[in-house]
Amino acid sequence: MPWTEEVFNREYARQFQEKLDRVDVDIVLTSDSNLIAYLDRSNPFAIWTDTPYAGLIDFYPSYQNLCSETQQQLYNLDRLAFQKCRSIFFASDWAANIAIETYQLSPTKVHVVPFGANLDREPDFETIERQIQSRSQTPYKLLFLGVDWVRKGGNIALEVAKALNREGIPTELSIAGCQPITDEPLPDFVNCLGFLDRTKPNDRQLLDRLFAEAHFFILPSQAECYGHVFCEANASGVPCLATRVGGIPTIIRDGVNGKTFSLNASISDYCEFICEALSTLDRYQALAFSSVREYQIRLNWSIAAQQVRDILREQH
């Protein structure tokens, strides 16, 4: 990882310094430690990120089996950056706890502010309400959206859909973002849509339709620092099924806007929750509307930005 080396990041800081010298700023707010680790300015600093580098090491596949030198460089980037910051914001309790424990940070300096849904327009909640009410009790419709089939737990989503159909419960699984990795032909109830580009109108419309029709968004990630897509699902009134790893439990509150499962949960655990939630339309719709509410009060950028702004004003 050449980008972790000190010489690289000192050059990065030099270029950043030149740009900052041309503007008048009250505070430098960044999303990554390496952007400010070697920056020398008198302005106050703050970071808002989904994880310290310490949270990635031996968690994400690309950060496994790193040599000790690279690991130390990553720790140093965090340590130098955090020393400069008056305020440090993390998107989840998981990330905040790792940072506090690894770098002996004062808890008063660390704040948890969840990221919002990355939407190009604000949802029309009258439309969302109609969409929720128009979802029939059967067939069950599950949506998997992710670019990494293995890390995002695509095999679990597929097995859940298979199990429900074996039990005589008609279930459809739509897969977008990647191609499934499987040795067997996909069943007819699986719809593979490939990678969808949100910037293209046709793909955007298709994504909107997928969220509008889905009963559940299922993404049983094996490693995940956060997951904006859970917020986006909630914005469409779609409860989420996910794993209890990384920053996900900060987003998903069990029984409120979905359900989190342990990494060793059985396929039947997922199926039982889905069947129970869809046992009556009233029960399902209550969960779907509760999911929308979580987006409205917690998981949108307006709320998140206001929280960060208020803390920065108070401390600076």
XYZ file of C-alpha atoms in Angstrom:
316
model
C 0.000 0.000 0.000
C 2.202 2.879 -1.220
C -0.386 5.475 -0.206
C 0.202 4.683 3.485
C 3.852 5.756 3.364
C 4.948 8.975 5.054
C 6.592 10.450 1.946
C 3.350 10.061 -0.009
C 1.213 11.709 2.656
C 3.674 14.548 3.266
C 3.419 15.382 -0.432
C -0.358 15.131 -0.165
C -0.248 17.587 2.754
C 1.945 19.994 0.778
C -0.551 20.106 -2.086
C -3.448 20.462 0.325
C -1.601 23.267 2.119
C -1.195 25.217 -1.129
C -4.922 25.056 -1.788
C -5.864 26.014 1.762
C -3.541 29.035 1.652
C -5.799 30.524 -1.036
C -8.964 30.428 1.059
C -10.148 31.693 4.425
C -11.594 28.868 6.518
C -12.746 28.604 10.118
C -12.270 24.867 10.409
C -10.934 22.034 8.262
C -13.395 19.114 8.209
C -12.139 16.003 6.439
C -13.253 12.428 5.843
C -9.863 10.693 6.046
C -6.927 10.739 8.439
C -4.299 10.720 5.704
C -5.586 14.047 4.350
C -4.472 15.968 7.435
C -1.956 13.722 9.227
C 1.020 15.802 8.028
C -0.794 19.075 7.407
C 0.639 22.038 9.322
C -1.964 24.737 9.881
C -3.260 26.727 12.803
C -6.910 26.147 11.864
C -8.903 23.760 14.012
C -9.439 20.323 12.475
C -12.252 17.782 12.603
C -12.811 14.378 11.010
C -16.107 12.710 10.059
C -15.603 9.171 8.827
C -17.016 5.651 8.922
C -13.998 4.039 10.587
C -10.440 4.631 11.722
C -7.869 2.599 9.817
C -7.643 0.396 12.888
C -11.166 -0.780 12.117
C -10.202 -1.950 8.636
C -7.139 -4.000 9.557
C -7.987 -7.726 9.465
C -11.657 -6.835 8.833
C -11.925 -6.034 5.127
C -10.337 -8.552 2.731
C -8.031 -5.909 1.223
C -6.676 -5.095 4.705
C -5.865 -8.657 5.728
C -2.357 -10.105 5.966
C -0.727 -6.663 5.967
C 2.915 -6.502 6.961
C 3.703 -4.914 10.323
C 5.227 -1.844 8.646
C 2.051 -1.070 6.697
C -0.087 -1.606 9.769
C 2.081 0.801 11.747
C 1.846 3.397 8.982
C -1.949 3.181 9.097
C -1.976 3.536 12.887
C 0.344 6.550 12.616
C -1.913 8.286 10.091
C -4.850 7.973 12.474
C -2.831 8.968 15.525
C -1.335 12.089 13.927
C -4.687 13.190 12.529
C -6.627 12.609 15.747
C -4.055 14.586 17.744
C -4.801 17.594 15.535
C -8.585 17.343 15.860
C -10.745 19.061 18.407
C -13.726 16.970 17.323
C -13.832 13.489 15.812
C -17.076 12.190 14.324
C -17.782 8.565 13.486
C -20.807 7.146 11.703
C -21.261 4.308 14.196
C -20.707 3.278 17.793
C -18.511 0.431 16.548
C -16.059 2.824 14.862
C -16.071 5.252 17.783
C -15.297 2.497 20.282
C -12.410 1.163 18.179
C -10.884 4.639 17.927
C -11.232 5.359 21.640
C -9.702 2.020 22.645
C -6.920 1.948 20.038
C -5.740 5.547 20.341
C -6.731 6.292 23.953
C -8.961 9.160 22.855
C -11.030 11.128 25.322
C -14.688 10.116 24.896
C -15.638 13.801 25.118
C -13.751 14.402 21.874
C -15.536 11.614 19.984
C -19.090 11.849 18.648
C -21.324 9.364 16.842
C -23.302 10.900 13.981
C -24.704 8.388 11.470
C -24.335 9.158 7.780
C -27.472 9.800 5.743
C -28.917 8.170 2.652
C -27.208 9.178 -0.590
C -30.248 10.277 -2.581
C -30.362 12.674 -5.508
C -33.772 13.934 -4.432
C -35.863 13.981 -1.268
C -38.408 11.151 -1.109
C -42.069 11.958 -1.691
C -43.556 10.410 1.416
C -47.092 10.322 0.050
C -45.723 8.183 -2.779
C -43.784 6.024 -0.307
C -46.956 5.505 1.724
C -48.841 4.318 -1.352
C -45.974 2.009 -2.282
C -45.966 0.380 1.146
C -49.713 -0.115 1.069
C -49.574 -1.597 -2.436
C -47.131 -4.373 -1.473
C -49.156 -7.577 -1.455
C -48.599 -10.283 1.126
C -47.279 -12.706 -1.517
C -45.035 -13.309 -3.258
C -42.371 -12.199 -0.814
C -39.981 -9.857 -2.613
C -36.372 -9.613 -1.454
C -33.800 -7.182 -2.849
C -30.021 -7.676 -2.732
C -27.935 -4.721 -3.900
C -24.138 -4.908 -3.672
C -21.037 -4.975 -5.853
C -19.181 -7.670 -3.885
C -21.132 -10.931 -3.853
C -18.908 -12.615 -1.277
C -18.313 -9.792 1.229
C -21.930 -8.638 1.030
C -23.237 -12.111 1.816
C -24.997 -12.762 -1.469
C -24.901 -16.514 -0.921
C -26.943 -16.093 2.271
C -29.570 -13.983 0.494
C -29.853 -16.641 -2.203
C -30.177 -19.480 0.313
C -32.896 -17.583 2.196
C -34.930 -17.214 -0.993
C -34.407 -20.903 -1.817
C -35.478 -22.000 1.662
C -38.676 -19.946 1.592
C -39.647 -21.384 -1.772
C -38.911 -24.924 -0.553
C -41.347 -24.288 2.285
C -44.014 -23.446 -0.279
C -43.801 -19.679 0.273
C -43.546 -17.925 -3.116
C -40.494 -15.661 -2.899
C -38.653 -13.577 -5.475
C -35.059 -12.359 -5.135
C -33.801 -9.447 -7.230
C -30.018 -9.118 -7.412
C -28.386 -5.891 -8.579
C -24.811 -4.647 -8.504
C -22.971 -7.883 -9.231
C -23.270 -11.328 -10.736
C -23.892 -14.194 -8.305
C -21.026 -16.619 -7.764
C -22.609 -20.062 -7.796
C -21.893 -23.483 -9.248
C -25.561 -24.158 -9.952
C -28.010 -22.572 -12.409
C -30.035 -19.844 -10.747
C -33.674 -20.675 -10.001
C -36.437 -18.960 -11.959
C -37.404 -16.902 -8.912
C -34.045 -15.071 -9.028
C -33.827 -11.966 -11.194
C -30.246 -10.821 -11.948
C -30.037 -7.236 -13.133
C -26.270 -6.685 -13.152
C -24.623 -3.400 -12.248
C -26.985 -0.419 -12.188
C -25.634 3.118 -12.579
C -27.642 5.585 -10.494
C -26.567 8.448 -12.771
C -28.353 6.888 -15.758
C -32.094 7.687 -15.859
C -33.191 4.183 -16.883
C -31.097 2.534 -14.169
C -32.302 5.069 -11.610
C -35.928 4.320 -12.493
C -35.285 0.593 -12.204
C -33.683 1.018 -8.780
C -36.626 3.130 -7.640
C -39.021 0.402 -8.782
C -37.014 -2.325 -7.043
C -37.130 -0.463 -3.731
C -40.799 0.424 -4.219
C -41.795 -3.222 -4.645
C -39.424 -4.951 -2.191
C -40.709 -6.239 1.132
C -37.169 -6.497 2.519
C -33.698 -5.334 1.600
C -31.320 -8.177 2.451
C -27.563 -7.605 2.716
C -25.919 -10.070 5.136
C -22.463 -8.495 4.899
C -19.513 -10.383 6.345
C -17.655 -7.090 6.825
C -19.166 -3.604 6.676
C -18.016 -0.320 8.175
C -21.365 1.370 7.626
C -23.736 0.886 4.662
C -25.478 3.935 3.171
C -27.730 1.591 1.221
C -29.560 0.583 4.405
C -30.504 4.231 4.909
C -31.644 4.423 1.291
C -33.805 1.337 1.717
C -35.433 2.857 4.794
C -36.105 6.050 2.849
C -38.263 3.920 0.533
C -40.029 2.241 3.426
C -38.106 -1.022 3.046
C -36.998 -2.765 6.271
C -33.478 -4.223 6.228
C -32.096 -7.674 6.996
C -28.385 -7.607 7.771
C -25.613 -8.944 9.959
C -24.566 -7.639 13.351
C -21.112 -6.539 12.216
C -19.215 -3.265 11.969
C -21.348 -0.145 11.941
C -24.572 -1.821 10.816
C -26.203 -2.042 14.285
C -26.071 1.752 14.572
C -28.258 1.970 11.462
C -30.595 -0.971 11.958
C -32.546 -1.182 15.202
C -34.039 -4.616 15.626
C -37.801 -4.569 15.191
C -37.792 -0.873 14.321
C -36.361 -0.634 10.808
C -35.307 -4.220 10.217
C -33.347 -6.958 11.915
C -29.667 -7.796 12.397
C -28.430 -11.374 12.689
C -25.211 -12.840 14.039
C -22.646 -14.002 11.501
C -23.378 -17.609 12.434
C -27.166 -17.251 12.221
C -28.909 -20.029 10.325
C -30.890 -19.553 7.129
C -33.983 -20.527 9.100
C -33.368 -17.576 11.462
C -33.787 -15.211 8.520
C -36.800 -17.099 7.189
C -38.570 -17.112 10.552
C -38.237 -13.347 10.929
C -39.462 -12.703 7.378
C -42.471 -14.988 7.796
C -43.351 -13.500 11.161
C -43.108 -9.931 9.840
C -45.281 -10.794 6.836
C -47.778 -12.896 8.789
C -50.259 -10.030 8.435
C -50.185 -6.949 6.232
C -50.796 -4.727 9.264
C -47.726 -6.115 10.992
C -45.536 -5.683 7.940
C -46.792 -2.191 7.168
C -46.097 -1.067 10.734
C -42.466 -2.160 10.291
C -42.232 -0.490 6.880
C -43.623 2.819 8.144
C -41.322 2.625 11.165
C -38.422 2.237 8.718
C -39.431 5.432 6.922
C -39.576 7.182 10.267
C -35.989 6.156 11.055
C -34.882 7.771 7.807
C -36.796 10.934 8.646
C -35.467 11.382 12.176
C -31.941 9.872 11.984
C -30.719 8.585 8.655
C -30.742 11.619 6.377
C -28.016 14.143 5.619
C -29.966 17.197 6.817
C -30.239 15.803 10.335
C -26.656 14.520 10.304
C -25.164 17.787 9.050
C -27.121 19.779 11.636
C -25.772 17.589 14.443
C -22.182 18.029 13.270
C -22.653 21.758 12.755
C -24.115 22.229 16.242
C -21.225 20.364 17.900
C -18.595 22.262 15.909
C -20.160 25.607 16.807
C -20.296 24.650 20.468
C -16.685 23.442 20.616
C -15.032 25.946 18.298
